[in-house]
PDB file of C-alpha atoms and ligand atoms in Angstrom:
ATOM      1  CA  MET A   1      -8.581 -12.791  52.766  1.00 90.00           C
ATOM      2  CA  LEU A   2      -9.934  -9.855  50.772  1.00 95.00           C
ATOM      3  CA  SER A   3      -6.642  -7.959  50.404  1.00 97.00           C
ATOM      4  CA  PHE A   4      -4.947 -11.118  49.136  1.00 97.00           C
ATOM      5  CA  GLN A   5      -7.679 -11.713  46.579  1.00 97.00           C
ATOM      6  CA  LEU A   6      -7.364  -8.141  45.347  1.00 98.00           C
ATOM      7  CA  TYR A   7      -3.563  -8.528  45.281  1.00 98.00           C
ATOM      8  CA  GLN A   8      -3.920 -11.562  43.043  1.00 98.00           C
ATOM      9  CA  LEU A   9      -6.319  -9.646  40.826  1.00 98.00           C
ATOM     10  CA  GLN A  10      -3.848  -6.782  40.703  1.00 98.00           C
ATOM     11  CA  GLN A  11      -1.081  -9.134  39.546  1.00 98.00           C
ATOM     12  CA  VAL A  12      -3.312 -10.460  36.762  1.00 98.00           C
ATOM     13  CA  ASP A  13      -4.313  -6.940  35.740  1.00 98.00           C
ATOM     14  CA  THR A  14      -0.734  -5.677  35.730  1.00 97.00           C
ATOM     15  CA  ARG A  15       0.351  -8.548  33.474  1.00 97.00           C
ATOM     16  CA  ARG A  16      -2.752  -7.975  31.351  1.00 97.00           C
ATOM     17  CA  ASP A  17      -2.025  -4.252  30.940  1.00 97.00           C
ATOM     18  CA  GLN A  18       1.524  -5.089  29.876  1.00 97.00           C
ATOM     19  CA  LEU A  19       0.273  -7.680  27.397  1.00 98.00           C
ATOM     20  CA  LEU A  20      -2.249  -5.273  25.937  1.00 98.00           C
ATOM     21  CA  ARG A  21       0.522  -2.707  25.362  1.00 98.00           C
ATOM     22  CA  GLU A  22       2.681  -5.335  23.690  1.00 98.00           C
ATOM     23  CA  ILE A  23      -0.212  -6.501  21.505  1.00 98.00           C
ATOM     24  CA  GLN A  24      -0.925  -2.919  20.456  1.00 98.00           C
ATOM     25  CA  ALA A  25       2.737  -2.358  19.590  1.00 97.00           C
ATOM     26  CA  LEU A  26       2.844  -5.545  17.489  1.00 97.00           C
ATOM     27  CA  GLN A  27      -0.349  -4.602  15.686  1.00 97.00           C
ATOM     28  CA  ALA A  28       1.137  -1.184  14.920  1.00 96.00           C
ATOM     29  CA  GLN A  29       4.303  -2.803  13.583  1.00 95.00           C
ATOM     30  CA  LEU A  30       2.252  -5.154  11.422  1.00 95.00           C
ATOM     31  CA  ALA A  31       0.254  -2.243  10.033  1.00 95.00           C
ATOM     32  CA  ASP A  32       3.320  -0.112   9.321  1.00 93.00           C
ATOM     33  CA  ARG A  33       4.596  -0.915   5.820  1.00 93.00           C
ATOM     34  CA  GLU A  34       6.655   2.251   5.567  1.00 94.00           C
ATOM     35  CA  GLU A  35       9.972   0.652   4.590  1.00 94.00           C
ATOM     36  CA  VAL A  36       8.434  -1.256   1.672  1.00 96.00           C
ATOM     37  CA  VAL A  37       6.369   1.736   0.583  1.00 97.00           C
ATOM     38  CA  ARG A  38       9.455   3.914   0.590  1.00 97.00           C
ATOM     39  CA  ALA A  39      11.442   1.331  -1.415  1.00 97.00           C
ATOM     40  CA  GLU A  40       8.573   1.100  -3.933  1.00 98.00           C
ATOM     41  CA  TRP A  41       8.526   4.854  -4.266  1.00 98.00           C
ATOM     42  CA  ALA A  42      12.330   4.971  -4.793  1.00 98.00           C
ATOM     43  CA  LEU A  43      12.015   2.301  -7.498  1.00 98.00           C
ATOM     44  CA  THR A  44       9.322   4.274  -9.304  1.00 98.00           C
ATOM     45  CA  ARG A  45      11.541   7.393  -9.125  1.00 98.00           C
ATOM     46  CA  ALA A  46      14.564   5.456 -10.441  1.00 98.00           C
ATOM     47  CA  GLY A  47      12.454   4.145 -13.337  1.00 98.00           C
ATOM     48  CA  GLU A  48      11.375   7.664 -14.210  1.00 98.00           C
ATOM     49  CA  LYS A  49      15.009   8.816 -14.168  1.00 98.00           C
ATOM     50  CA  VAL A  50      15.985   6.081 -16.624  1.00 98.00           C
ATOM     51  CA  GLU A  51      13.177   7.115 -18.936  1.00 98.00           C
ATOM     52  CA  GLU A  52      14.280  10.700 -18.716  1.00 98.00           C
ATOM     53  CA  ALA A  53      17.930   9.789 -19.385  1.00 98.00           C
ATOM     54  CA  ARG A  54      16.792   7.758 -22.433  1.00 98.00           C
ATOM     55  CA  ARG A  55      14.923  10.766 -23.799  1.00 98.00           C
ATOM     56  CA  VAL A  56      17.935  13.031 -23.266  1.00 98.00           C
ATOM     57  CA  LEU A  57      20.226  10.552 -24.978  1.00 98.00           C
ATOM     58  CA  SER A  58      17.972  10.032 -27.981  1.00 98.00           C
ATOM     59  CA  SER A  59      17.619  13.764 -28.510  1.00 98.00           C
ATOM     60  CA  ALA A  60      21.423  14.156 -28.163  1.00 97.00           C
ATOM     61  CA  GLU A  61      21.866  11.351 -30.714  1.00 98.00           C
ATOM     62  CA  ALA A  62      19.448  13.012 -33.105  1.00 98.00           C
ATOM     63  CA  GLU A  63      21.212  16.345 -32.777  1.00 97.00           C
ATOM     64  CA  ALA A  64      24.628  14.795 -33.417  1.00 97.00           C
ATOM     65  CA  GLU A  65      23.246  12.818 -36.330  1.00 98.00           C
ATOM     66  CA  ALA A  66      21.810  16.001 -37.916  1.00 97.00           C
ATOM     67  CA  VAL A  67      25.214  17.708 -37.738  1.00 98.00           C
ATOM     68  CA  ARG A  68      26.946  14.578 -39.057  1.00 97.00           C
ATOM     69  CA  ALA A  69      24.614  14.458 -42.066  1.00 98.00           C
ATOM     70  CA  LYS A  70      25.116  18.123 -42.747  1.00 97.00           C
ATOM     71  CA  LEU A  71      28.889  17.729 -42.566  1.00 97.00           C
ATOM     72  CA  GLN A  72      28.727  14.792 -44.934  1.00 97.00           C
ATOM     73  CA  ARG A  73      26.800  16.873 -47.481  1.00 96.00           C
ATOM     74  CA  THR A  74      29.240  19.730 -47.121  1.00 96.00           C
ATOM     75  CA  GLU A  75      32.247  17.495 -47.578  1.00 95.00           C
ATOM     76  CA  GLN A  76      30.667  15.833 -50.568  1.00 95.00           C
ATOM     77  CA  ALA A  77      30.146  19.212 -52.187  1.00 93.00           C
ATOM     78  CA  LEU A  78      33.772  20.053 -51.397  1.00 91.00           C
ATOM     79  CA  TYR A  79      35.244  16.979 -52.977  1.00 91.00           C
ATOM     80  CA  ASP A  80      32.914  15.870 -55.744  1.00 92.00           C
ATOM     81  CA  GLY A  81      34.073  18.621 -58.092  1.00 88.00           C
ATOM     82  CA  SER A  82      30.656  20.221 -58.408  1.00 89.00           C
ATOM     83  CA  VAL A  83      31.937  23.489 -56.904  1.00 88.00           C
ATOM     84  CA  ARG A  84      34.865  25.095 -58.748  1.00 88.00           C
ATOM     85  CA  ASN A  85      34.761  28.718 -57.743  1.00 92.00           C
ATOM     86  CA  PRO A  86      37.663  29.225 -55.238  1.00 92.00           C
ATOM     87  CA  LYS A  87      35.622  31.642 -53.137  1.00 95.00           C
ATOM     88  CA  ASP A  88      32.738  29.092 -52.880  1.00 93.00           C
ATOM     89  CA  LEU A  89      35.195  26.336 -52.128  1.00 93.00           C
ATOM     90  CA  GLN A  90      36.752  28.432 -49.363  1.00 95.00           C
ATOM     91  CA  ASP A  91      33.275  29.074 -47.885  1.00 95.00           C
ATOM     92  CA  LEU A  92      32.503  25.363 -47.999  1.00 94.00           C
ATOM     93  CA  GLN A  93      35.842  24.598 -46.346  1.00 96.00           C
ATOM     94  CA  ARG A  94      35.051  27.035 -43.566  1.00 96.00           C
ATOM     95  CA  GLU A  95      31.573  25.597 -43.128  1.00 96.00           C
ATOM     96  CA  ALA A  96      33.013  22.093 -42.890  1.00 96.00           C
ATOM     97  CA  GLU A  97      35.425  23.205 -40.197  1.00 97.00           C
ATOM     98  CA  ALA A  98      32.663  24.837 -38.217  1.00 98.00           C
ATOM     99  CA  LEU A  99      30.491  21.737 -38.571  1.00 97.00           C
ATOM    100  CA  LYS A 100      33.336  19.530 -37.317  1.00 98.00           C
ATOM    101  CA  ARG A 101      33.708  21.669 -34.239  1.00 98.00           C
ATOM    102  CA  LEU A 102      29.963  21.612 -33.655  1.00 98.00           C
ATOM    103  CA  LEU A 103      29.907  17.835 -34.162  1.00 98.00           C
ATOM    104  CA  ALA A 104      32.640  17.398 -31.566  1.00 98.00           C
ATOM    105  CA  ARG A 105      30.528  19.329 -29.066  1.00 98.00           C
ATOM    106  CA  ARG A 106      27.390  17.383 -29.955  1.00 97.00           C
ATOM    107  CA  GLU A 107      29.228  14.081 -29.589  1.00 97.00           C
ATOM    108  CA  ASP A 108      30.505  15.193 -26.234  1.00 98.00           C
ATOM    109  CA  VAL A 109      26.911  15.887 -25.142  1.00 98.00           C
ATOM    110  CA  GLU A 110      25.914  12.465 -26.533  1.00 97.00           C
ATOM    111  CA  LEU A 111      28.666  10.775 -24.505  1.00 98.00           C
ATOM    112  CA  GLN A 112      27.585  12.569 -21.338  1.00 98.00           C
ATOM    113  CA  ALA A 113      24.035  11.455 -21.972  1.00 98.00           C
ATOM    114  CA  MET A 114      25.174   7.832 -22.410  1.00 98.00           C
ATOM    115  CA  LEU A 115      27.081   7.987 -19.122  1.00 98.00           C
ATOM    116  CA  ALA A 116      24.047   9.530 -17.371  1.00 98.00           C
ATOM    117  CA  LEU A 117      21.792   6.734 -18.757  1.00 98.00           C
ATOM    118  CA  ASP A 118      24.264   4.131 -17.572  1.00 98.00           C
ATOM    119  CA  GLU A 119      24.290   5.668 -14.096  1.00 98.00           C
ATOM    120  CA  ALA A 120      20.469   5.860 -14.028  1.00 98.00           C
ATOM    121  CA  GLU A 121      20.226   2.169 -15.041  1.00 98.00           C
ATOM    122  CA  GLN A 122      22.630   1.197 -12.252  1.00 98.00           C
ATOM    123  CA  ALA A 123      20.524   3.168  -9.778  1.00 98.00           C
ATOM    124  CA  LEU A 124      17.417   1.365 -11.042  1.00 98.00           C
ATOM    125  CA  LEU A 125      19.031  -2.018 -10.460  1.00 98.00           C
ATOM    126  CA  ALA A 126      20.062  -0.934  -6.949  1.00 98.00           C
ATOM    127  CA  ALA A 127      16.491   0.270  -6.250  1.00 98.00           C
ATOM    128  CA  GLU A 128      15.095  -3.098  -7.415  1.00 98.00           C
ATOM    129  CA  GLU A 129      17.493  -4.890  -5.091  1.00 98.00           C
ATOM    130  CA  GLN A 130      16.550  -2.584  -2.187  1.00 97.00           C
ATOM    131  CA  LEU A 131      12.855  -3.279  -2.700  1.00 98.00           C
ATOM    132  CA  LYS A 132      13.508  -7.019  -2.882  1.00 98.00           C
ATOM    133  CA  MET A 133      15.426  -6.867   0.406  1.00 97.00           C
ATOM    134  CA  ALA A 134      12.820  -4.668   2.086  1.00 96.00           C
ATOM    135  CA  LYS A 135      10.096  -7.117   1.083  1.00 97.00           C
ATOM    136  CA  ALA A 136      12.108 -10.104   2.283  1.00 96.00           C
ATOM    137  CA  ARG A 137      12.783  -8.376   5.635  1.00 95.00           C
ATOM    138  CA  ARG A 138       9.126  -7.503   5.861  1.00 95.00           C
ATOM    139  CA  ARG A 139       8.034 -11.091   5.220  1.00 95.00           C
ATOM    140  CA  GLN A 140      10.462 -12.351   7.835  1.00 95.00           C
ATOM    141  CA  ASN A 141       9.393  -9.791  10.429  1.00 94.00           C
ATOM    142  CA  GLU A 142       5.730 -10.259   9.626  1.00 95.00           C
ATOM    143  CA  ALA A 143       5.945 -13.996  10.303  1.00 95.00           C
ATOM    144  CA  ARG A 144       7.798 -13.394  13.582  1.00 96.00           C
ATOM    145  CA  TRP A 145       5.464 -10.583  14.728  1.00 96.00           C
ATOM    146  CA  GLN A 146       2.400 -12.604  13.833  1.00 97.00           C
ATOM    147  CA  GLY A 147       3.755 -15.541  15.834  1.00 97.00           C
ATOM    148  CA  GLU A 148       4.427 -13.304  18.839  1.00 97.00           C
ATOM    149  CA  LEU A 149       1.001 -11.736  18.471  1.00 97.00           C
ATOM    150  CA  ASP A 150      -0.731 -15.121  18.436  1.00 98.00           C
ATOM    151  CA  GLU A 151       1.178 -16.152  21.553  1.00 98.00           C
ATOM    152  CA  LYS A 152       0.331 -12.966  23.396  1.00 98.00           C
ATOM    153  CA  GLN A 153      -3.318 -13.161  22.433  1.00 98.00           C
ATOM    154  CA  LYS A 154      -3.440 -16.706  23.732  1.00 98.00           C
ATOM    155  CA  ALA A 155      -1.809 -15.539  27.004  1.00 98.00           C
ATOM    156  CA  LEU A 156      -4.301 -12.681  27.176  1.00 98.00           C
ATOM    157  CA  ALA A 157      -7.258 -15.079  26.819  1.00 98.00           C
ATOM    158  CA  GLY A 158      -5.765 -17.090  29.702  1.00 98.00           C
ATOM    159  CA  LEU A 159      -5.492 -13.986  31.860  1.00 98.00           C
ATOM    160  CA  ASP A 160      -9.034 -12.959  30.985  1.00 98.00           C
ATOM    161  CA  ALA A 161     -10.323 -16.276  32.220  1.00 98.00           C
ATOM    162  CA  ARG A 162      -8.224 -16.034  35.394  1.00 98.00           C
ATOM    163  CA  LYS A 163      -9.483 -12.499  35.996  1.00 97.00           C
ATOM    164  CA  ALA A 164     -13.084 -13.577  35.544  1.00 98.00           C
ATOM    165  CA  SER A 165     -12.724 -16.396  38.066  1.00 97.00           C
ATOM    166  CA  LEU A 166     -10.991 -14.104  40.587  1.00 97.00           C
ATOM    167  CA  CYS A 167     -13.652 -11.411  40.157  1.00 97.00           C
ATOM    168  CA  ALA A 168     -16.387 -13.977  40.757  1.00 97.00           C
ATOM    169  CA  GLU A 169     -15.087 -14.555  44.280  1.00 96.00           C
ATOM    170  CA  ILE A 170     -14.716 -10.884  45.263  1.00 96.00           C
ATOM    171  CA  ALA A 171     -17.560  -8.754  46.633  1.00 95.00           C
ATOM    172  CA  ALA A 172     -18.908  -6.192  44.169  1.00 96.00           C
ATOM    173  CA  ASP A 173     -18.261  -3.176  46.400  1.00 96.00           C
ATOM    174  CA  ALA A 174     -14.609  -4.199  46.945  1.00 97.00           C
ATOM    175  CA  LEU A 175     -14.225  -4.632  43.192  1.00 97.00           C
ATOM    176  CA  ALA A 176     -15.676  -1.193  42.594  1.00 98.00           C
ATOM    177  CA  VAL A 177     -13.152   0.355  45.050  1.00 98.00           C
ATOM    178  CA  TYR A 178     -10.352  -1.579  43.336  1.00 98.00           C
ATOM    179  CA  GLU A 179     -11.343  -0.496  39.784  1.00 98.00           C
ATOM    180  CA  LYS A 180     -11.682   3.115  40.827  1.00 98.00           C
ATOM    181  CA  LEU A 181      -8.220   3.082  42.377  1.00 98.00           C
ATOM    182  CA  ARG A 182      -6.799   1.404  39.241  1.00 98.00           C
ATOM    183  CA  GLN A 183      -8.163   4.258  37.175  1.00 97.00           C
ATOM    184  CA  SER A 184      -6.828   7.028  39.383  1.00 97.00           C
ATOM    185  CA  ARG A 185      -3.488   5.392  40.350  1.00 96.00           C
ATOM    186  CA  HIS A 186      -1.925   4.522  37.010  1.00 95.00           C
ATOM    187  CA  GLY A 187      -3.311   0.989  37.038  1.00 96.00           C
ATOM    188  CA  LEU A 188      -1.927   0.075  40.477  1.00 98.00           C
ATOM    189  CA  ALA A 189      -4.677  -0.245  43.121  1.00 98.00           C
ATOM    190  CA  VAL A 190      -2.975  -2.668  45.517  1.00 98.00           C
ATOM    191  CA  ALA A 191       0.383  -1.874  47.132  1.00 98.00           C
ATOM    192  CA  THR A 192       2.463  -4.493  48.923  1.00 98.00           C
ATOM    193  CA  VAL A 193       3.983  -3.651  52.283  1.00 98.00           C
ATOM    194  CA  HIS A 194       7.619  -4.335  53.144  1.00 97.00           C
ATOM    195  CA  ASP A 195       9.527  -3.207  56.250  1.00 96.00           C
ATOM    196  CA  GLY A 196       6.458  -1.378  57.491  1.00 96.00           C
ATOM    197  CA  ALA A 197       6.223   0.875  54.454  1.00 98.00           C
ATOM    198  CA  CYS A 198       4.004   1.123  51.372  1.00 98.00           C
ATOM    199  CA  ASP A 199       5.920  -0.209  48.360  1.00 98.00           C
ATOM    200  CA  ALA A 200       4.040   2.047  45.961  1.00 97.00           C
ATOM    201  CA  CYS A 201       4.794   5.410  47.540  1.00 97.00           C
ATOM    202  CA  GLY A 202       7.391   4.557  50.173  1.00 97.00           C
ATOM    203  CA  ALA A 203       5.453   6.062  53.072  1.00 97.00           C
ATOM    204  CA  PRO A 204       5.891   4.319  56.475  1.00 97.00           C
ATOM    205  CA  LEU A 205       2.742   2.862  57.993  1.00 97.00           C
ATOM    206  CA  THR A 206       1.587   3.605  61.546  1.00 97.00           C
ATOM    207  CA  PRO A 207       1.535   0.503  63.795  1.00 97.00           C
ATOM    208  CA  ALA A 208      -2.261   0.553  63.754  1.00 97.00           C
ATOM    209  CA  LEU A 209      -2.419   0.747  59.968  1.00 97.00           C
ATOM    210  CA  LEU A 210       0.177  -2.014  59.666  1.00 97.00           C
ATOM    211  CA  GLN A 211      -1.930  -4.208  61.901  1.00 97.00           C
ATOM    212  CA  ALA A 212      -5.058  -3.488  59.834  1.00 97.00           C
ATOM    213  CA  ALA A 213      -3.120  -4.234  56.655  1.00 97.00           C
ATOM    214  CA  ARG A 214      -2.034  -7.583  58.107  1.00 97.00           C
ATOM    215  CA  LYS A 215      -5.645  -8.510  58.755  1.00 96.00           C
ATOM    216  CA  GLY A 216      -6.526  -7.565  55.194  1.00 94.00           C
ATOM    217  CA  GLU A 217     -10.242  -7.420  55.844  1.00 92.00           C
ATOM    218  CA  PRO A 218     -11.829  -4.913  55.990  1.00 95.00           C
ATOM    219  CA  LEU A 219      -9.450  -3.281  53.525  1.00 97.00           C
ATOM    220  CA  ALA A 220      -6.703  -0.976  54.815  1.00 97.00           C
ATOM    221  CA  PHE A 221      -5.601   1.977  52.684  1.00 98.00           C
ATOM    222  CA  CYS A 222      -2.217   3.744  52.560  1.00 98.00           C
ATOM    223  CA  HIS A 223      -2.609   7.124  54.305  1.00 97.00           C
ATOM    224  CA  THR A 224      -0.352   8.736  51.719  1.00 97.00           C
ATOM    225  CA  CYS A 225      -1.212   7.275  48.281  1.00 97.00           C
ATOM    226  CA  GLY A 226      -4.629   5.844  49.121  1.00 97.00           C
ATOM    227  CA  ARG A 227      -3.918   2.374  47.706  1.00 98.00           C
ATOM    228  CA  ILE A 228      -5.186  -0.887  49.159  1.00 98.00           C
ATOM    229  CA  LEU A 229      -2.474  -2.395  51.346  1.00 98.00           C
ATOM    230  CA  TYR A 230      -1.445  -6.024  51.203  1.00 98.00           C
ATOM    231  CA  VAL A 231       1.167  -7.571  53.467  1.00 97.00           C
ATOM    232  CA  PRO A 232       2.738 -10.624  51.815  1.00 96.00           C
TER     233      PRO A 232
HETATM  234 ZN1   ZN B 301       1.287   4.349  49.569  1.00 56.93          ZN
END
């Protein structure tokens, strides 16, 4: 019976459409490496921040060291007896005091820079761990997705073969009508009939149409949605 053959073909095509969508989605997932790329980018950024924090620290160290050396020279001049003039000694004393205050500020900056470097290094370690995890997740997912993809492609090949053998038994003009309806009716060319109504659009069938649909050949079409009718 022609309507039954087309109904079988419709079932194969519906399953095939679904499989093709699933295969496409899996291929898109396999191609999408965004999580790993983002983790790699974050790691690069964290590495740059550590480098920057190191530069800041070494310049803070150099600045503190310069003040420390200057203070040492001033204190040496104060205490080694080379300066005897009370006015000069007083100036040196004042300079030493000012240098001590400056050194305290410089050392504070140095300490802040050390803490910032420490924080940046922690962040780098965390970023390395994140990337490791993202890659591990990716590997795991990839293996699973690839397995699913292989299975679906095998199922698709089976459906292709089934479709070919069904098509070989159906007249070319009926196939052309079927394919045209598939294109214009969201992939569904054949509608089943239950309780005297079209399952696709819900419209009730006239008794004459129902009788024609039962015969199944020549094809009967729903008066409302235009699909081929098949009565199971
Ligand atoms: Zn209908």
